XYZ file of C-alpha atoms in Angstrom:
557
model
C -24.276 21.269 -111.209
C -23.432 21.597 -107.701
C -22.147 24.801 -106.083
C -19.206 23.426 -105.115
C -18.683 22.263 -108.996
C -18.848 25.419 -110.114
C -16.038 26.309 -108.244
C -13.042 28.117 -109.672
C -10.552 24.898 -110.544
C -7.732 27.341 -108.641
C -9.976 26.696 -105.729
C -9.774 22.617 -105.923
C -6.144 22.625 -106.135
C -4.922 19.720 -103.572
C -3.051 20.989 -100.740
C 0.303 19.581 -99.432
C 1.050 17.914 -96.414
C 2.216 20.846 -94.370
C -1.054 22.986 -95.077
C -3.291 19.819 -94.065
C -4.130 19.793 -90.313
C -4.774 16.110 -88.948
C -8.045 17.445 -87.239
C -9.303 19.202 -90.601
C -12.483 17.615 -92.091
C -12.003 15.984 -95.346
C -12.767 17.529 -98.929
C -16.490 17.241 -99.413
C -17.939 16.474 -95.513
C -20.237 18.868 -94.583
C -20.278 19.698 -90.542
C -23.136 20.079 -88.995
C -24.331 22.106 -86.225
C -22.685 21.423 -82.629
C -24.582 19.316 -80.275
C -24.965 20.501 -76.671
C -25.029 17.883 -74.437
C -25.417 19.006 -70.763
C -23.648 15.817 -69.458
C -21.329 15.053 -71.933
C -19.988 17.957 -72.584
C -16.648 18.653 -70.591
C -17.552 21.734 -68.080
C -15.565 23.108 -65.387
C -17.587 21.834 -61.777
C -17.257 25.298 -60.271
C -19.196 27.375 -62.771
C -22.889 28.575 -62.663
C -25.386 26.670 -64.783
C -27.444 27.534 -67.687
C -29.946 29.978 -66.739
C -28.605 31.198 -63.195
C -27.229 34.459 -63.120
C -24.313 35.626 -61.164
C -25.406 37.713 -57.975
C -23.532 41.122 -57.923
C -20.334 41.300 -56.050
C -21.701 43.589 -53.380
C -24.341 41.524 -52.830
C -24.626 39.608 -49.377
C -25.597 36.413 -48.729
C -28.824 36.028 -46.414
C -28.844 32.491 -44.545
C -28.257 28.871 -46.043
C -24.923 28.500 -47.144
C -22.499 25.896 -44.889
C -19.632 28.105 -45.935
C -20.408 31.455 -44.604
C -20.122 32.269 -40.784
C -23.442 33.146 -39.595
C -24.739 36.967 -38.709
C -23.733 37.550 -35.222
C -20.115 35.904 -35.348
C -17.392 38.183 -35.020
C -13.687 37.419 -34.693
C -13.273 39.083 -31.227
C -16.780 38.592 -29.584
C -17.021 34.961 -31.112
C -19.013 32.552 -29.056
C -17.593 29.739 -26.662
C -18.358 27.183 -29.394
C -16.012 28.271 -31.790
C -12.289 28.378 -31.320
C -10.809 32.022 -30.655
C -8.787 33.241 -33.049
C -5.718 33.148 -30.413
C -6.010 29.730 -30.610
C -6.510 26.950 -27.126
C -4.627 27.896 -24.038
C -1.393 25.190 -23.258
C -2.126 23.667 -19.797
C 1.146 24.960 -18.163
C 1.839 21.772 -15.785
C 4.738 23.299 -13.454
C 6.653 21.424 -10.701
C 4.429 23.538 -8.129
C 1.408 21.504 -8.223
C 0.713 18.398 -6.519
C 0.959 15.506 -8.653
C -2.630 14.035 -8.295
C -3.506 17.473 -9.967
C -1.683 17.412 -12.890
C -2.139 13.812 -14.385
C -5.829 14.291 -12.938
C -5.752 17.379 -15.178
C -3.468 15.687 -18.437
C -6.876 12.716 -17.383
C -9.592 15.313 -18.412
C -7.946 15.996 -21.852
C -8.281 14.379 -24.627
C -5.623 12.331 -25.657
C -4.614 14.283 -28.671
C -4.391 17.464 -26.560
C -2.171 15.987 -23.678
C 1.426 17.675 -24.266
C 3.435 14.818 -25.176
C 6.938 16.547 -26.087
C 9.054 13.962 -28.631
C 12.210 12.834 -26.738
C 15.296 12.271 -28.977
C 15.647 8.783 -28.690
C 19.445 7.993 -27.836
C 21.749 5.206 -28.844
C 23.224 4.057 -25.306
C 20.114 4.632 -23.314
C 17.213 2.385 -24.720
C 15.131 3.235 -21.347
C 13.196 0.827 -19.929
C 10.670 -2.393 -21.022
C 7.419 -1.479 -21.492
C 5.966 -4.342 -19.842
C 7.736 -3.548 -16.662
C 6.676 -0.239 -16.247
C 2.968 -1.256 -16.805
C 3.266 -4.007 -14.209
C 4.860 -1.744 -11.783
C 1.850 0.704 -12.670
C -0.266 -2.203 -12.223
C 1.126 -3.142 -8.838
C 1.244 0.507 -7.052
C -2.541 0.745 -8.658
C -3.685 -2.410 -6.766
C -1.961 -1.036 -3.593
C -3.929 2.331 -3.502
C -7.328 0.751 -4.659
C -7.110 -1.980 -1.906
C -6.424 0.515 0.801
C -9.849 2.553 -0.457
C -8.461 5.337 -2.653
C -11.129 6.593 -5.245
C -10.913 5.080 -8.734
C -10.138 8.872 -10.035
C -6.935 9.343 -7.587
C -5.786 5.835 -9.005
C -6.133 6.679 -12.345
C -3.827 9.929 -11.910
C -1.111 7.668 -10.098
C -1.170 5.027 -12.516
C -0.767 8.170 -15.598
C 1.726 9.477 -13.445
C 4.106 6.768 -13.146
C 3.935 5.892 -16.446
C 4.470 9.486 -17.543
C 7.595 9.237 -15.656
C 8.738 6.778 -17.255
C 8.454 7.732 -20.917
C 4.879 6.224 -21.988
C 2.949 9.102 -22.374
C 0.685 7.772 -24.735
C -1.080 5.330 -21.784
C -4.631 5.456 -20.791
C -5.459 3.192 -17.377
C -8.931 2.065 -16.474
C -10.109 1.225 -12.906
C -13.193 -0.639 -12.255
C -13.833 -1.962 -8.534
C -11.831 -5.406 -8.945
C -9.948 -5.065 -12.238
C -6.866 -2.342 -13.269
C -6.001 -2.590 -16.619
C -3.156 -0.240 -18.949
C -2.988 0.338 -22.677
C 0.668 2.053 -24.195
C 0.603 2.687 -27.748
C 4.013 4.011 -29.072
C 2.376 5.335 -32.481
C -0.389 5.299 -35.002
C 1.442 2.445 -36.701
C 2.844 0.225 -33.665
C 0.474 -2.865 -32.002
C -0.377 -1.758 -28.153
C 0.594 -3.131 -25.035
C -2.058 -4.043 -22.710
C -1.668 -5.584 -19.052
C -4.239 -6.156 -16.411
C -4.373 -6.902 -13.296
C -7.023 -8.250 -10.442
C -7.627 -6.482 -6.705
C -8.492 -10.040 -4.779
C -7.954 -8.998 -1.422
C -8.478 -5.792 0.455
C -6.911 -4.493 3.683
C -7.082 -0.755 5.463
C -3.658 0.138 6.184
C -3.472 3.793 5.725
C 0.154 3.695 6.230
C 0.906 1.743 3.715
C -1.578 4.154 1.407
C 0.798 7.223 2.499
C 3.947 5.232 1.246
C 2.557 4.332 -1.976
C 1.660 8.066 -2.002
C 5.028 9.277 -1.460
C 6.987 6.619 -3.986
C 4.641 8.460 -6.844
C 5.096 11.658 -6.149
C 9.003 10.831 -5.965
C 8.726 8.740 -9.564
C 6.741 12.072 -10.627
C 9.313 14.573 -9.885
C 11.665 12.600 -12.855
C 9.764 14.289 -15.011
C 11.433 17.594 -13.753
C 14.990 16.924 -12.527
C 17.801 14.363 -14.070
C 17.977 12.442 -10.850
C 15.189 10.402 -10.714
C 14.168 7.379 -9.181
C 14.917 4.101 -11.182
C 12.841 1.425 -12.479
C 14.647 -1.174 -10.495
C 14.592 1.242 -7.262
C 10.898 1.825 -7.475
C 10.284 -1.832 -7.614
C 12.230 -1.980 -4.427
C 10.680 0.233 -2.388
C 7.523 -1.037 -3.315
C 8.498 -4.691 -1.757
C 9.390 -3.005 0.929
C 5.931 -1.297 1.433
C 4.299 -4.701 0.894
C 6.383 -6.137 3.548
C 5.951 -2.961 6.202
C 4.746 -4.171 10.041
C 1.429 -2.564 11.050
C 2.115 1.312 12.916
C 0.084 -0.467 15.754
C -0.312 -4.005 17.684
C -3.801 -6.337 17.905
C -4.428 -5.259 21.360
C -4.157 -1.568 20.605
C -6.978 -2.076 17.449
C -9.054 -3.765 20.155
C -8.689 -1.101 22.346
C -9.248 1.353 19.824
C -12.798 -0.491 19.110
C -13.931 -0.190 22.874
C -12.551 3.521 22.846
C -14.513 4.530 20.055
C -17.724 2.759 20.753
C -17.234 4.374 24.752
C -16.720 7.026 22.886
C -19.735 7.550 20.134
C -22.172 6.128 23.569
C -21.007 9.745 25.462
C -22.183 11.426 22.156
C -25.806 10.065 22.071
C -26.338 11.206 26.166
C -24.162 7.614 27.953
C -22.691 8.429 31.379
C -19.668 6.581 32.396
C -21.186 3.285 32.863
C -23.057 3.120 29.232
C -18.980 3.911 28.262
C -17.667 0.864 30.088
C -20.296 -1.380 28.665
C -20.430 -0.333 24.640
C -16.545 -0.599 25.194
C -16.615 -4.281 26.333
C -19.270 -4.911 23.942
C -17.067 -3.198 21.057
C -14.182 -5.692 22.108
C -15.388 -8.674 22.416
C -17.181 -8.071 18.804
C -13.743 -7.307 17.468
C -12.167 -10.270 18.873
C -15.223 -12.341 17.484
C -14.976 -10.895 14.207
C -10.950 -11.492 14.386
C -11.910 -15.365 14.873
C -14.148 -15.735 12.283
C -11.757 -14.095 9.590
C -9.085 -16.629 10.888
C -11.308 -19.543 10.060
C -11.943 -17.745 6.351
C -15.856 -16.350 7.124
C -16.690 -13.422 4.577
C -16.657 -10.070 5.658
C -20.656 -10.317 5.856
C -20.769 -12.792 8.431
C -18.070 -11.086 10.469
C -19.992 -8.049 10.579
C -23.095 -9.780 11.855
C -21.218 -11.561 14.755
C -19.473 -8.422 15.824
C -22.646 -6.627 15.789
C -24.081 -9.060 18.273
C -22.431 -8.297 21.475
C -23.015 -5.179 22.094
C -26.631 -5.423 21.509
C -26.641 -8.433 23.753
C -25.031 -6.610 26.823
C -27.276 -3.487 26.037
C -30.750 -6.003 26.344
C -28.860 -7.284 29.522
C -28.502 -3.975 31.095
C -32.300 -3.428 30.131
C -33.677 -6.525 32.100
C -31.629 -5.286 35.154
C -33.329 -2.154 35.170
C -33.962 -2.901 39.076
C -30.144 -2.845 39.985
C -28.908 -0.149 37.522
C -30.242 2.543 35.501
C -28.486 2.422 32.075
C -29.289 3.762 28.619
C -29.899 0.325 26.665
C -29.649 2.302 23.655
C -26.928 4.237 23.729
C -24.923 1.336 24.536
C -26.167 -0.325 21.364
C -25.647 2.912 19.221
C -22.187 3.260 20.475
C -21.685 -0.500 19.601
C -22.635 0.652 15.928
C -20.338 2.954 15.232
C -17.112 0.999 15.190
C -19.045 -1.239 12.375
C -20.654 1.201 9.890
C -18.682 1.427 6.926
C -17.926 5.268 6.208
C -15.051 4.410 4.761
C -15.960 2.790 1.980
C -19.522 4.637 2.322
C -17.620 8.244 0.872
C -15.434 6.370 -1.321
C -18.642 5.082 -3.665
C -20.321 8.309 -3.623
C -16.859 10.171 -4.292
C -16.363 7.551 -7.567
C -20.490 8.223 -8.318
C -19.991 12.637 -8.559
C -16.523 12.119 -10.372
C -18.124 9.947 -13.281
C -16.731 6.454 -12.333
C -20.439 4.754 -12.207
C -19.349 0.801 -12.205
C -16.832 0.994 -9.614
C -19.560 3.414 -7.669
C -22.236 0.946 -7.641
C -19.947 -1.773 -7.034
C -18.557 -0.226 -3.889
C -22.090 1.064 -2.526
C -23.224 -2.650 -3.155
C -20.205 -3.650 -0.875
C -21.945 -0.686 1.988
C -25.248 -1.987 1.300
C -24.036 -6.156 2.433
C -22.138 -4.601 5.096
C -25.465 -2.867 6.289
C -27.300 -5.827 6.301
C -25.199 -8.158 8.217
C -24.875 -5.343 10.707
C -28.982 -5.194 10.705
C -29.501 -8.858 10.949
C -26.841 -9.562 13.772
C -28.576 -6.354 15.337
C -32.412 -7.519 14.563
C -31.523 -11.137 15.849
C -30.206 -9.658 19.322
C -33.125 -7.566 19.730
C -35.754 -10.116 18.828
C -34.651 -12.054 22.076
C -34.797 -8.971 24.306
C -38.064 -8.504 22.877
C -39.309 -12.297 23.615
C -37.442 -11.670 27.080
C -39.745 -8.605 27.569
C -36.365 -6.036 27.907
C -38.131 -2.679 27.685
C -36.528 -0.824 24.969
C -37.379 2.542 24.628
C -36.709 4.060 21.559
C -36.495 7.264 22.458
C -34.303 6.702 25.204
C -30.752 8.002 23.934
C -32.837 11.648 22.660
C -33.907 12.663 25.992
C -30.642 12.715 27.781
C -28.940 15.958 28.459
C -27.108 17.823 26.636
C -23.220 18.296 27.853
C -21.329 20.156 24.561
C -17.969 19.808 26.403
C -17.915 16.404 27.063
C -19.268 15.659 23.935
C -16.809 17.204 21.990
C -14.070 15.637 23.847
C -15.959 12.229 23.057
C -15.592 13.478 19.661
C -12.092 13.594 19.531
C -11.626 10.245 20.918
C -13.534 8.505 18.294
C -11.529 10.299 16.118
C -8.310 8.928 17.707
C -9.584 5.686 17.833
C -11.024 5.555 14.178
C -7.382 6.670 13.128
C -6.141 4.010 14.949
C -8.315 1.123 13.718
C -7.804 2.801 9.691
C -3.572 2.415 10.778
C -2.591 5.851 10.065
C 0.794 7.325 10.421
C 1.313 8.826 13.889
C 2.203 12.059 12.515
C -1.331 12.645 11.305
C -3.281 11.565 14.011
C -3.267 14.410 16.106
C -4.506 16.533 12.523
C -7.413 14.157 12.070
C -8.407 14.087 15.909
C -8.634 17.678 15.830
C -10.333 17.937 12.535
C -13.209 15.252 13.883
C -13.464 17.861 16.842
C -13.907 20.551 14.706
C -16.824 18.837 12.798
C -19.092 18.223 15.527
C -18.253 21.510 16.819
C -19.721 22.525 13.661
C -22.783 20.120 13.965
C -23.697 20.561 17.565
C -23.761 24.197 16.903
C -25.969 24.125 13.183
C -28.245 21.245 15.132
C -28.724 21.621 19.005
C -28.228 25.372 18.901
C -29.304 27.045 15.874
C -32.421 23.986 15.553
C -31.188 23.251 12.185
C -31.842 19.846 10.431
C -29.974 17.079 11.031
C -29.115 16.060 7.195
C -28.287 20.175 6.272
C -26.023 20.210 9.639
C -24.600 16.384 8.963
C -23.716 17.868 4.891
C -21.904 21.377 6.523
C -19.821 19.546 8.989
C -18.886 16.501 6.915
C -18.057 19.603 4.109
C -15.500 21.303 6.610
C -13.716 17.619 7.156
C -13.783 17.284 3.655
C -12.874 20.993 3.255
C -9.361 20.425 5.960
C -8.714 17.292 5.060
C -7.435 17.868 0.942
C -5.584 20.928 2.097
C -3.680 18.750 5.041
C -3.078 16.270 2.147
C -2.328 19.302 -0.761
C 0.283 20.398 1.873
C 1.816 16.834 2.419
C 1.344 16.036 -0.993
C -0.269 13.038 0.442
C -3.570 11.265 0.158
C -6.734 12.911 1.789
C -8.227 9.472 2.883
C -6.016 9.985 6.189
C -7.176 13.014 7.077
C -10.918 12.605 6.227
C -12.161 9.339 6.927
C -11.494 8.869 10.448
C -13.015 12.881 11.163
C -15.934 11.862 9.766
C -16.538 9.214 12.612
C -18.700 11.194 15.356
C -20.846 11.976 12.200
C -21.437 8.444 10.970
C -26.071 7.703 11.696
C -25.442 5.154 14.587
C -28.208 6.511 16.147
C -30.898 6.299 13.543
C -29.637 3.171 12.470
C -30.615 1.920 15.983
C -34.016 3.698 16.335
C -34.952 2.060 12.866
C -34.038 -1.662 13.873
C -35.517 -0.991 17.400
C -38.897 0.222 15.673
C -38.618 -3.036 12.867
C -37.685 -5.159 15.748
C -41.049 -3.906 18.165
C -43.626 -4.739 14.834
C -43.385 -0.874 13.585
C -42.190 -1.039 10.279
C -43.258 1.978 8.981
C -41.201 3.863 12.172
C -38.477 1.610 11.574
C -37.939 2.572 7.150
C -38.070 6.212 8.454
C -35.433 6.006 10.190
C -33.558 3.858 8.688
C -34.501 6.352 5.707
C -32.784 9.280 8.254
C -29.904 7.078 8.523
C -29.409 6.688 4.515
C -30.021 10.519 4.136
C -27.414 11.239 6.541
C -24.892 8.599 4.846
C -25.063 10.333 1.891
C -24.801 13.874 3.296
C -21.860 12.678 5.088
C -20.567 11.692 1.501
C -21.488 14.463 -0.218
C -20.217 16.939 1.894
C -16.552 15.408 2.180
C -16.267 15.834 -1.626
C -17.802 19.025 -2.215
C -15.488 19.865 0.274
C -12.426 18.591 -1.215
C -13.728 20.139 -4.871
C -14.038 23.141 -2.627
C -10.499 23.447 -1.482
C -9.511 23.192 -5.070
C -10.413 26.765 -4.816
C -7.951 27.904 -3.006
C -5.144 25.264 -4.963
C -3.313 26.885 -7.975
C -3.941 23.926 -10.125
C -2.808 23.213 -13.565
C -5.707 24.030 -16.043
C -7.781 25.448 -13.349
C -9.240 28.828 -15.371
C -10.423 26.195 -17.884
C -10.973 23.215 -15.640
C -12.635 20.325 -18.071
C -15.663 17.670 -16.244
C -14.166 14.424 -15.099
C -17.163 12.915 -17.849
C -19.762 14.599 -20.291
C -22.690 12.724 -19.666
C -24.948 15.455 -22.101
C -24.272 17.820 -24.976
C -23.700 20.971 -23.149
């Protein structure tokens, strides 16, 4: 007999219902012992395992754990990588600043950080179509791009006018022929994306200045209820396409001889050398002007406008007998009106502000222009050569040294530069003195302190670059006006001269140094105008300024 037979029979009674629990084990099953199973067994994921014991509450941990900060942070001296416990300063963008500073500063930021306030959207005013505010972005984008404006200062105009306009959530890209827009209204709405292509180019500095001025008066509806239209804006945009030219054909032409008489005074020219590079310098211009009415490229117009003065410099040379003239400087000041500074700092300005494509792209444009300026050069002097011309190259250095005239030379290549570039008249007289102050600057770092050319070149070209975005800052205007045509008596005529001379003569190793002087000097020139201008910024109360972000991070730091 069992145990549980010999059981008191009270003890077997069958219970009811009520007494018997549904999860009770039958009369006569014998449990066994639980099973552990480590990953069966319903656990909780946050508590220790079997075997690890709980460190004491005091206790601190060492180093390893993602979730602690680490043993030198501290809430007040916290380092730049983590965010301060006051949180990100708001970029306060007040009415104050220019224009190109604020959407070049809203540009720098992230597009989740750009202060976008929520408008209320109202029954009765639906505002305007979002494809006609990106073509009239498009079209005042093209405008300031063909004219030579840096890819960076289009950018901010294009943001700005769409800004204006309600499409905050925009982001434009420039590239050296293309301009394209993208508006997204939301997370959860398609985008709308326009494009448009820059086919034809023109220097009309005017123009520029108006397209400057129709922004920064689209801009300023941001700030006051009276703003200009969409329909108004399109108008006065027609009417900036349509504009006359500040200044006739014959005064450009003159403007050519005037600065090539000019830039001849500044390399050691007497008054003849000045009547001959200016006839050379016109009759290249008008040769040019017939070969772009017969649809040449720009390359081949350079290289036909290079060739006259060159040939009446090699003509002067094999009358040696009946005058005494400086060949050279009557070649160099031929140069001049042909070298492309223009679009020389406007590459090297896209290059330091992170814009690489359109960069290389215009610096490919300098380097063609170079060459058909070299060959149309080279071809002149081969004949003068054959013709046994004696060309000196050293000619144009040994003449003496008169700072007064050469300073008022200075300022009439100025004039004349701001003439050809068809400025507004109101800013000539700024720009003429501002190219007067530069070689003020460079005569004195060069010819009297015996400094080097490219360190004197980089210090001038820094002060024009330096004057010229305060003019514009103060005009709320475009600094192209003010900086391009100062840069003129600056610009290596010279040493582009002395090279082709030297390549011409057999000497090709003389001829890639100087040619090499001529580069360095192009791109101290360039450099200088925009460390300049980032310079001024100084001295600008800009939006963001005490926190200023890099136009691109290139590296991790």
């Amino acid at each position: 007999m069992t145990e549980r037979e010999s059981e008191a029979p009270e003890d077997r009674k069958p219970q009811s219902d009520e007494a018997r629990s549904a999860f009770t084990q039958p009369i006569g099953v014998v449990s066994s012992a639980p099973v552990v199973d480590d990953e069966a067994s319903t656990t909780s994921e946050f508590s220790l395992p079997q075997g690890f014991s709980a460190p004491p509450a005091d206790a601190v941990e060492s180093e390893g754990s993602a979730f602690t900060p680490p043993r030198t942070y501290s809430a007040r001296q916290s380092p730049p990588a983590f965010t301060p416990p006051q949180g990100i300063p708001v970029v306060k963008l007040t009415k104050e600043a220019p224009w190109q500073d604020r959407m070049r500063t809203m540009l720098r930021m992230p597009v989740a950080e750009r202060p976008a306030p929520e408008k209320v959207p109202k029954e009765d005013d639906a505002g305007p179509a979002v494809p006609r505010v990106l073509d009239l972005t498009l079209r005042i984008g093209e405008l300031l791009l063909a004219g030579g404006e840096g890819a960076e200062d289009v950018e901010a105009a294009m943001f700005a006018v769409c800004r204006s306009y309600g499409l905050d959530r925009c982001e434009p890209t420039v590239t050296f022929t293309l301009l394209s827009i993208s508006f997204q209204p939301s997370l959860v709405d398609d985008p709308v994306t326009a494009s448009r292509t820059v086919r034809r180019r023109g220097t009309d500095y005017n123009r520029l200045a108006a397209v400057f001025r129709l922004v920064d008066d689209i801009s300023d509806a941001e700030h006051e209820a009276a703003g200009v239209t969409l329909e108004e804006a399109y108008r006065r945009l027609a009417e900036i396409r349509r504009n006359r030219h500040p200044y006739p054909g014959w005064a450009l032409t003159a403007a050519n001889g005037l600065l090539a008489g000019a830039a001849s005074i500044l390399v050691g020219g007497d008054l003849i050398v000045f009547v001959a590079a200016a006839i050379g310098a016109m009759l290249g211009d008008r040769l040019a002007w017939l070969c772009a009415g017969r649809g040449f490229p720009e390359f081949y117009q350079f290289t036909v406008a290079a060739m006259p003065p060159a040939a009446i410099g090699i003509l002067l040379t094999l009358a040696h007998d009946y005058v005494d003239v400086r060949a050279s400087a009557v070649i160099t000041g031929g140069l001049f009106a042909l070298l492309p500074g223009r679009a020389l700092v406007a590459g090297v300005q896209d290059g330091l502000t992170g814009f690489y494509i359109t960069a290389a792209a215009r610096l490919l444009e300098v380097m063609y222009f170079f060459v058909g300026i070299v060959i149309g050069v080279l071809i002149m002097l081969y004949v003068g050569v054959q013709l046994h011309a004696q060309l000196n190259p050293e000619a144009a250095l040994t003449g003496p040294q008169r700072p007064y005239w050469q300073i008022a030379a200075s300022m009439a290549l100025s004039l004349a530069f701001a003439v050809l570039l068809q400025q507004e008249r109101s800013t000539v007289i700024a720009v003429t003195l501002n190219g007067g102050v530069a070689w003020v600057v460079y005569g004195a770092m060069h010819y009297a302190g015996g400094i080097s050319p490219v360190a004197s070149t980089a210090a001038a070209a820094g002060l024009v670059g330096l004057f010229g975005q305060l003019f514009s800052r103060y005009q709320f205007a475009s600094a192209l006006p003010y900086v391009t045509a100062a840069i003129g008596p600056l610009l290596p005529g010279s040493a582009t001269y002395f090279g082709l001379l030297h390549i011409a003569q057999n000497d090709v190793d003389a001829g890639l140094v100087s040619l090499s002087k001529a580069a360095a000097l192009a791109m101290a020139i360039a450099i200088g105008v925009n460390l300049g201008g980032e310079i001024s910024r100084l001295f600008i109360r800009s939006p963001g300024a005490s926190g200023r972000r890099a136009a691109k991070r290139t590296r991790g730091f």
